[in-house]
């Protein structure tokens, strides 16, 4: 029954409806939409087909299902359900509606089997996430949202330009670009690099995430950069220069976080650092490198989501975001403190937690590929994360 039901389109539809219904019904739809999308995700398999012919000879493949995309869809489903529960107290129907559209378009981008479908969902992601930021209705959110939209439209246009080259050359299906090195390669890479927060195209993340509504930040930490990571893996696995890009990201993000005093900005920089491990592992390529990149993306959504939710709880309880202004909260918020500690240990790669497992895969990929200097530098970045 659900074999050909598109989970992304389900969430987009629910999100649009949520912007126009009364609050009580909206809260029901906030949970029902992600749950139905999750059911659709588990109904997908390699035989799932959803094609739309937009012009003679041009057909969009909206359901491209393999092991990698299925894994991303599963964690996106979990993130959308948890994010909806976390945002239930939001009074803004636009914020919660756009969050559902945003999650749905992210799933659509994951499932895209052709270049045109990808760019359509990519742009819906950019616009809906901008609307989430501006739904905070503050001056800082308005300014940060405008900057966010500009950089993501730039990235989207570069992606579109590369895609036009591919489609004009007769290539509709999304294929790995490693080793091509042509104009389409570089344009698509730069477009993906924006969403992947690869420096110097990463400033939007520490600018926009702290300005967004607390619930919106939890969503945004789960989707935009992770879709970027999927396409780093899918399009550029085995591209060797990305190894050193990833190493730089890991050290840079951890170093910036060390000197940051704002809770949400600190964790925004740590997103960049953690993405560095994923980019480096994908650059190694092969089964081990791709498995390490995919596993660390999966785990990053989990512990980073917990960290941002804990941040939101602290800010809601105290009204403060500066770490130097906070102390003694364990006695007032013991459950939040325990969750914060577990997620913090996980992101630092503490043994027996999920971050340790996926970081070990990444390190094993470095060692197996003979990239021992990169392995050492990633260990240094892990020390920075622990600090």
Short mmCIF file of C-alpha atoms in Angstrom, two decimals:
data_model
loop_
_atom_site.label_atom_id
_atom_site.label_comp_id
_atom_site.label_asym_id
_atom_site.label_seq_id
_atom_site.Cartn_x
_atom_site.Cartn_y
_atom_site.Cartn_z
CA UNK A 1 0.00 0.00 0.00
CA UNK A 2 2.79 2.41 0.94
CA UNK A 3 5.31 1.06 -1.57
CA UNK A 4 5.09 4.11 -3.82
CA UNK A 5 4.00 6.77 -1.31
CA UNK A 6 6.49 9.64 -1.29
CA UNK A 7 7.28 10.58 2.36
CA UNK A 8 8.61 14.00 1.41
CA UNK A 9 5.50 14.99 -0.50
CA UNK A 10 3.39 13.79 2.45
CA UNK A 11 5.22 16.14 4.82
CA UNK A 12 5.11 19.05 2.38
CA UNK A 13 1.35 18.64 2.01
CA UNK A 14 0.84 18.43 5.78
CA UNK A 15 3.02 21.50 6.27
CA UNK A 16 1.00 23.58 3.81
CA UNK A 17 -2.25 22.56 5.48
CA UNK A 18 -0.83 23.34 8.94
CA UNK A 19 -0.38 27.01 8.04
CA UNK A 20 -4.15 27.41 7.56
CA UNK A 21 -5.88 25.34 10.28
CA UNK A 22 -6.77 26.09 13.93
CA UNK A 23 -4.16 25.42 16.62
CA UNK A 24 -5.74 22.25 18.02
CA UNK A 25 -5.90 20.58 14.60
CA UNK A 26 -2.45 21.90 13.74
CA UNK A 27 -0.92 20.09 16.72
CA UNK A 28 -2.55 16.85 15.61
CA UNK A 29 -1.17 17.30 12.09
CA UNK A 30 2.29 18.14 13.47
CA UNK A 31 2.56 14.59 14.80
CA UNK A 32 0.42 12.80 12.21
CA UNK A 33 2.44 14.09 9.25
CA UNK A 34 5.86 12.79 10.37
CA UNK A 35 4.31 9.51 11.53
CA UNK A 36 2.68 8.92 8.13
CA UNK A 37 5.93 9.90 6.42
CA UNK A 38 7.79 7.36 8.58
CA UNK A 39 5.30 4.65 7.58
CA UNK A 40 5.90 5.59 3.94
CA UNK A 41 9.68 5.41 4.45
CA UNK A 42 9.50 1.85 5.76
CA UNK A 43 7.26 0.90 2.86
CA UNK A 44 9.85 1.94 0.26
CA UNK A 45 12.12 -0.58 -1.42
CA UNK A 46 14.12 -0.97 -4.59
CA UNK A 47 10.92 -1.55 -6.56
CA UNK A 48 9.30 1.74 -5.52
CA UNK A 49 8.48 3.92 -8.52
CA UNK A 50 7.09 7.44 -8.77
CA UNK A 51 7.75 9.15 -12.09
CA UNK A 52 6.28 12.37 -13.48
CA UNK A 53 6.62 13.37 -17.13
CA UNK A 54 6.88 17.18 -17.18
CA UNK A 55 7.71 17.52 -20.87
CA UNK A 56 7.91 15.06 -23.75
CA UNK A 57 11.06 13.05 -23.15
CA UNK A 58 11.71 14.60 -19.72
CA UNK A 59 10.56 12.45 -16.80
CA UNK A 60 11.27 13.16 -13.13
CA UNK A 61 12.27 10.14 -11.04
CA UNK A 62 11.02 11.07 -7.55
CA UNK A 63 11.78 7.77 -5.81
CA UNK A 64 15.38 6.60 -6.03
CA UNK A 65 15.70 4.05 -3.21
CA UNK A 66 18.91 2.26 -2.27
CA UNK A 67 20.59 1.34 1.03
CA UNK A 68 22.20 4.77 1.45
CA UNK A 69 19.07 6.81 0.78
CA UNK A 70 16.97 4.46 2.96
CA UNK A 71 19.34 5.01 5.88
CA UNK A 72 19.10 8.79 5.50
CA UNK A 73 15.31 8.59 5.22
CA UNK A 74 15.07 6.56 8.44
CA UNK A 75 17.05 9.06 10.51
CA UNK A 76 15.23 11.98 8.85
CA UNK A 77 11.94 10.36 9.85
CA UNK A 78 13.11 10.02 13.45
CA UNK A 79 14.34 13.63 13.47
CA UNK A 80 11.06 14.96 12.03
CA UNK A 81 8.97 13.13 14.65
CA UNK A 82 11.15 14.25 17.56
CA UNK A 83 11.37 17.78 16.16
CA UNK A 84 7.58 17.96 15.89
CA UNK A 85 7.11 16.84 19.51
CA UNK A 86 9.72 19.37 20.65
CA UNK A 87 7.99 22.19 18.74
CA UNK A 88 4.46 21.37 19.94
CA UNK A 89 4.38 24.41 22.23
CA UNK A 90 5.09 26.78 19.34
CA UNK A 91 2.27 29.28 18.81
CA UNK A 92 3.32 30.10 15.24
CA UNK A 93 1.45 28.09 12.60
CA UNK A 94 3.89 29.40 9.99
CA UNK A 95 6.95 28.18 11.88
CA UNK A 96 5.56 24.67 12.40
CA UNK A 97 4.13 24.49 8.88
CA UNK A 98 7.41 25.54 7.28
CA UNK A 99 9.28 23.04 9.47
CA UNK A 100 7.19 20.21 8.00
CA UNK A 101 7.70 21.53 4.45
CA UNK A 102 11.43 21.81 5.13
CA UNK A 103 11.68 18.24 6.45
CA UNK A 104 9.64 16.98 3.48
CA UNK A 105 11.76 18.79 0.90
CA UNK A 106 14.89 17.35 2.55
CA UNK A 107 13.45 13.86 2.11
CA UNK A 108 12.57 14.77 -1.47
CA UNK A 109 16.17 15.77 -2.15
CA UNK A 110 17.39 12.48 -0.67
CA UNK A 111 15.04 10.47 -2.90
CA UNK A 112 15.70 12.43 -6.11
CA UNK A 113 16.81 10.14 -8.90
CA UNK A 114 17.38 12.85 -11.52
CA UNK A 115 19.07 16.25 -11.56
CA UNK A 116 15.90 18.30 -12.09
CA UNK A 117 14.08 16.71 -9.14
CA UNK A 118 17.12 17.40 -6.99
CA UNK A 119 17.30 21.11 -7.77
CA UNK A 120 13.54 21.55 -7.25
CA UNK A 121 13.61 20.05 -3.76
CA UNK A 122 16.93 21.81 -3.05
CA UNK A 123 15.33 25.20 -3.64
CA UNK A 124 12.24 24.34 -1.59
CA UNK A 125 14.62 23.48 1.26
CA UNK A 126 16.33 26.86 0.97
CA UNK A 127 13.11 28.88 0.93
CA UNK A 128 11.33 26.93 3.69
CA UNK A 129 14.37 27.07 6.02
CA UNK A 130 14.60 30.83 5.42
CA UNK A 131 10.95 31.13 6.39
CA UNK A 132 11.64 29.16 9.58
CA UNK A 133 14.37 31.64 10.56
CA UNK A 134 12.25 34.71 9.87
CA UNK A 135 9.28 33.23 11.77
CA UNK A 136 11.14 34.22 14.95
CA UNK A 137 9.95 37.76 14.07
CA UNK A 138 12.97 39.56 15.49
CA UNK A 139 15.24 42.06 13.78
CA UNK A 140 18.26 39.78 14.17
CA UNK A 141 16.31 36.85 12.68
CA UNK A 142 15.16 38.99 9.75
CA UNK A 143 18.73 40.07 8.96
CA UNK A 144 20.22 36.62 9.48
CA UNK A 145 17.43 35.12 7.38
CA UNK A 146 18.14 37.50 4.51
CA UNK A 147 21.85 36.62 4.56
CA UNK A 148 20.95 32.93 4.79
CA UNK A 149 18.64 33.17 1.79
CA UNK A 150 21.24 35.02 -0.31
CA UNK A 151 24.00 32.46 0.26
CA UNK A 152 21.67 29.52 -0.33
CA UNK A 153 20.25 31.02 -3.50
CA UNK A 154 23.83 31.52 -4.67
CA UNK A 155 24.54 27.86 -3.93
CA UNK A 156 21.30 26.81 -5.61
CA UNK A 157 22.14 28.79 -8.74
CA UNK A 158 25.59 27.22 -8.97
CA UNK A 159 23.99 23.81 -8.54
CA UNK A 160 21.44 24.69 -11.25
CA UNK A 161 24.16 25.85 -13.64
CA UNK A 162 26.04 22.57 -13.23
CA UNK A 163 22.84 20.60 -13.67
CA UNK A 164 21.97 22.48 -16.86
CA UNK A 165 25.34 21.41 -18.28
CA UNK A 166 24.66 17.79 -17.32
CA UNK A 167 21.10 17.76 -18.69
CA UNK A 168 22.16 19.53 -21.91
CA UNK A 169 24.73 16.79 -22.36
CA UNK A 170 21.98 14.19 -22.18
CA UNK A 171 22.55 13.09 -18.59
CA UNK A 172 19.35 13.18 -16.51
CA UNK A 173 20.19 10.53 -13.91
CA UNK A 174 22.23 11.54 -10.87
CA UNK A 175 25.62 9.84 -11.09
CA UNK A 176 28.92 10.05 -9.22
CA UNK A 177 31.09 12.91 -10.51
CA UNK A 178 34.41 11.79 -9.01
CA UNK A 179 37.23 12.10 -11.49
CA UNK A 180 35.36 14.17 -14.07
CA UNK A 181 36.75 17.60 -13.12
CA UNK A 182 34.76 19.49 -15.75
CA UNK A 183 32.74 22.69 -15.34
CA UNK A 184 29.66 20.75 -14.20
CA UNK A 185 31.76 19.05 -11.50
CA UNK A 186 32.94 22.32 -10.00
CA UNK A 187 29.61 24.12 -10.25
CA UNK A 188 27.71 21.25 -8.62
CA UNK A 189 30.43 20.89 -5.99
CA UNK A 190 30.21 24.58 -5.04
CA UNK A 191 26.42 24.32 -4.87
CA UNK A 192 26.63 21.30 -2.56
CA UNK A 193 29.46 22.93 -0.56
CA UNK A 194 27.09 25.68 0.60
CA UNK A 195 24.70 23.19 2.18
CA UNK A 196 27.63 21.14 3.46
CA UNK A 197 28.99 24.26 5.24
CA UNK A 198 32.44 23.85 3.68
CA UNK A 199 34.62 26.92 4.45
CA UNK A 200 34.56 29.68 3.35
CA UNK A 201 30.88 28.98 2.54
CA UNK A 202 29.98 28.17 6.14
CA UNK A 203 29.32 31.52 7.85
CA UNK A 204 25.55 31.15 7.40
CA UNK A 205 25.43 28.34 9.94
CA UNK A 206 26.74 30.29 12.95
CA UNK A 207 24.81 33.36 11.80
CA UNK A 208 21.35 31.88 11.15
CA UNK A 209 21.01 28.98 13.59
CA UNK A 210 21.25 31.10 16.77
CA UNK A 211 18.72 33.57 15.33
CA UNK A 212 16.10 30.97 14.40
CA UNK A 213 13.30 29.88 16.76
CA UNK A 214 14.52 27.23 19.21
CA UNK A 215 12.36 24.50 17.64
CA UNK A 216 13.40 25.58 14.18
CA UNK A 217 17.07 25.27 15.06
CA UNK A 218 16.53 21.62 16.03
CA UNK A 219 15.05 20.98 12.56
CA UNK A 220 17.75 22.92 10.75
CA UNK A 221 20.56 21.12 12.56
CA UNK A 222 19.07 17.83 11.34
CA UNK A 223 18.50 18.42 7.64
CA UNK A 224 20.31 21.04 5.51
CA UNK A 225 23.91 20.04 6.20
CA UNK A 226 23.00 16.34 6.28
CA UNK A 227 21.48 16.50 2.79
CA UNK A 228 24.73 18.21 1.81
CA UNK A 229 26.66 15.27 3.30
CA UNK A 230 24.54 12.75 1.41
CA UNK A 231 25.47 14.44 -1.86
CA UNK A 232 29.13 14.70 -0.89
CA UNK A 233 28.99 10.91 -0.49
CA UNK A 234 26.79 10.27 -3.51
CA UNK A 235 28.57 12.57 -5.96
CA UNK A 236 32.13 13.02 -4.71
CA UNK A 237 33.17 9.88 -2.78
CA UNK A 238 36.84 9.17 -3.44
CA UNK A 239 37.68 12.79 -4.40
CA UNK A 240 41.03 13.02 -2.66
CA UNK A 241 41.37 16.80 -2.22
CA UNK A 242 38.26 16.70 -0.01
CA UNK A 243 40.27 14.78 2.58
CA UNK A 244 42.19 17.91 3.56
CA UNK A 245 39.07 20.04 3.27
CA UNK A 246 37.45 17.75 5.84
CA UNK A 247 40.47 17.82 8.15
CA UNK A 248 40.50 21.63 8.04
CA UNK A 249 36.77 21.75 8.81
CA UNK A 250 37.19 19.45 11.82
CA UNK A 251 39.99 21.55 13.35
CA UNK A 252 38.54 24.93 12.39
CA UNK A 253 35.08 24.18 13.80
CA UNK A 254 36.44 22.81 17.08
CA UNK A 255 38.81 25.79 17.45
CA UNK A 256 36.04 28.34 16.87
CA UNK A 257 33.79 26.52 19.35
CA UNK A 258 36.50 26.70 22.02
CA UNK A 259 36.43 30.51 22.03
CA UNK A 260 32.64 30.87 21.66
CA UNK A 261 30.50 31.94 24.63
CA UNK A 262 27.03 31.70 23.06
CA UNK A 263 25.49 28.25 23.50
CA UNK A 264 23.83 27.94 20.13
CA UNK A 265 26.72 29.51 18.21
CA UNK A 266 29.10 27.09 19.94
CA UNK A 267 27.11 24.09 18.73
CA UNK A 268 26.78 25.65 15.28
CA UNK A 269 30.57 25.68 14.99
CA UNK A 270 30.66 22.10 16.19
CA UNK A 271 28.37 21.14 13.32
CA UNK A 272 31.12 22.35 10.97
CA UNK A 273 33.70 20.33 12.90
CA UNK A 274 31.66 17.12 12.83
CA UNK A 275 30.90 17.58 9.14
CA UNK A 276 34.66 17.64 8.60
CA UNK A 277 34.95 14.01 9.73
CA UNK A 278 32.21 13.05 7.28
CA UNK A 279 33.80 14.89 4.33
CA UNK A 280 37.22 13.38 5.10
CA UNK A 281 35.81 9.86 5.34
CA UNK A 282 33.85 10.24 2.10
CA UNK A 283 37.03 11.47 0.40
CA UNK A 284 38.77 8.19 1.24
CA UNK A 285 36.03 6.38 -0.65
CA UNK A 286 35.58 2.64 -0.75
CA UNK A 287 33.21 0.69 1.47
CA UNK A 288 34.94 1.70 4.72
CA UNK A 289 35.12 5.42 3.91
CA UNK A 290 31.51 5.61 2.76
CA UNK A 291 30.29 3.56 5.73
CA UNK A 292 32.17 5.85 8.13
CA UNK A 293 30.74 8.98 6.50
CA UNK A 294 27.18 7.63 6.48
CA UNK A 295 27.34 6.32 10.06
CA UNK A 296 28.77 9.59 11.40
CA UNK A 297 26.04 11.56 9.61
CA UNK A 298 23.39 9.31 11.17
CA UNK A 299 24.87 9.64 14.66
CA UNK A 300 25.48 13.38 14.31
CA UNK A 301 21.77 14.00 13.81
CA UNK A 302 21.05 12.16 17.06
CA UNK A 303 23.52 13.77 19.45
CA UNK A 304 23.44 17.18 17.80
CA UNK A 305 19.65 17.18 18.00
CA UNK A 306 19.84 16.39 21.73
CA UNK A 307 22.38 19.19 22.27
CA UNK A 308 20.22 21.78 20.51
CA UNK A 309 17.11 20.61 22.36
CA UNK A 310 18.98 20.92 25.67
CA UNK A 311 20.13 24.40 24.65
CA UNK A 312 16.52 25.35 23.99
CA UNK A 313 15.45 24.02 27.39
CA UNK A 314 18.19 26.02 29.14
CA UNK A 315 17.34 29.21 27.24
CA UNK A 316 13.61 28.77 27.93
CA UNK A 317 14.29 28.21 31.64
CA UNK A 318 16.88 30.92 32.23
CA UNK A 319 16.52 33.39 29.38
CA UNK A 320 20.32 33.27 29.01
CA UNK A 321 22.51 32.06 26.16
CA UNK A 322 25.99 33.05 27.34
CA UNK A 323 27.82 30.12 28.93
CA UNK A 324 29.61 32.43 31.37
CA UNK A 325 26.21 33.50 32.75
CA UNK A 326 25.10 29.95 33.49
CA UNK A 327 25.94 27.83 36.52
CA UNK A 328 24.37 25.44 39.01
CA UNK A 329 21.63 24.30 36.62
CA UNK A 330 22.05 20.62 37.48
CA UNK A 331 19.95 21.03 40.62
CA UNK A 332 17.21 22.88 38.76
CA UNK A 333 17.26 20.82 35.53
CA UNK A 334 18.72 17.37 36.35
CA UNK A 335 17.18 15.55 33.37
CA UNK A 336 18.43 18.19 30.94
CA UNK A 337 21.86 18.02 32.57
CA UNK A 338 22.07 14.24 32.16
CA UNK A 339 20.96 14.43 28.51
CA UNK A 340 23.44 17.26 27.91
CA UNK A 341 26.26 15.18 29.42
CA UNK A 342 25.46 12.05 27.39
CA UNK A 343 25.25 13.99 24.11
CA UNK A 344 28.44 15.93 24.94
CA UNK A 345 30.35 12.72 25.63
CA UNK A 346 28.98 11.24 22.42
CA UNK A 347 30.09 14.13 20.23
CA UNK A 348 33.52 13.88 21.86
CA UNK A 349 33.74 10.20 20.89
CA UNK A 350 33.52 8.74 24.41
CA UNK A 351 33.64 4.88 24.40
CA UNK A 352 30.34 2.94 24.38
CA UNK A 353 28.44 5.87 22.85
CA UNK A 354 27.43 6.24 19.20
CA UNK A 355 29.92 9.00 18.41
CA UNK A 356 32.75 6.65 19.40
CA UNK A 357 31.51 3.97 17.00
CA UNK A 358 31.23 6.21 13.92
CA UNK A 359 34.43 8.16 14.69
CA UNK A 360 36.23 4.83 14.97
CA UNK A 361 34.95 3.91 11.51
CA UNK A 362 36.24 7.23 10.17
CA UNK A 363 39.64 6.71 11.82
CA UNK A 364 39.82 3.17 10.47
CA UNK A 365 39.12 4.52 7.00
CA UNK A 366 42.01 6.98 7.39
CA UNK A 367 44.36 4.21 8.56
CA UNK A 368 43.28 1.77 5.85
CA UNK A 369 43.85 4.44 3.19
CA UNK A 370 47.31 5.26 4.55
CA UNK A 371 46.33 8.83 5.50
CA UNK A 372 48.10 8.79 8.85
CA UNK A 373 48.70 12.55 9.08
CA UNK A 374 45.00 13.17 8.48
CA UNK A 375 44.22 10.55 11.14
CA UNK A 376 46.37 12.35 13.70
CA UNK A 377 44.87 15.75 12.85
CA UNK A 378 41.34 14.38 13.24
CA UNK A 379 42.36 13.05 16.66
CA UNK A 380 43.55 16.56 17.54
CA UNK A 381 40.15 17.92 16.50
CA UNK A 382 38.51 15.31 18.77
CA UNK A 383 40.55 16.65 21.68
CA UNK A 384 39.24 20.12 20.87
CA UNK A 385 35.70 18.76 20.87
CA UNK A 386 36.24 17.15 24.28
CA UNK A 387 37.55 20.45 25.67
#
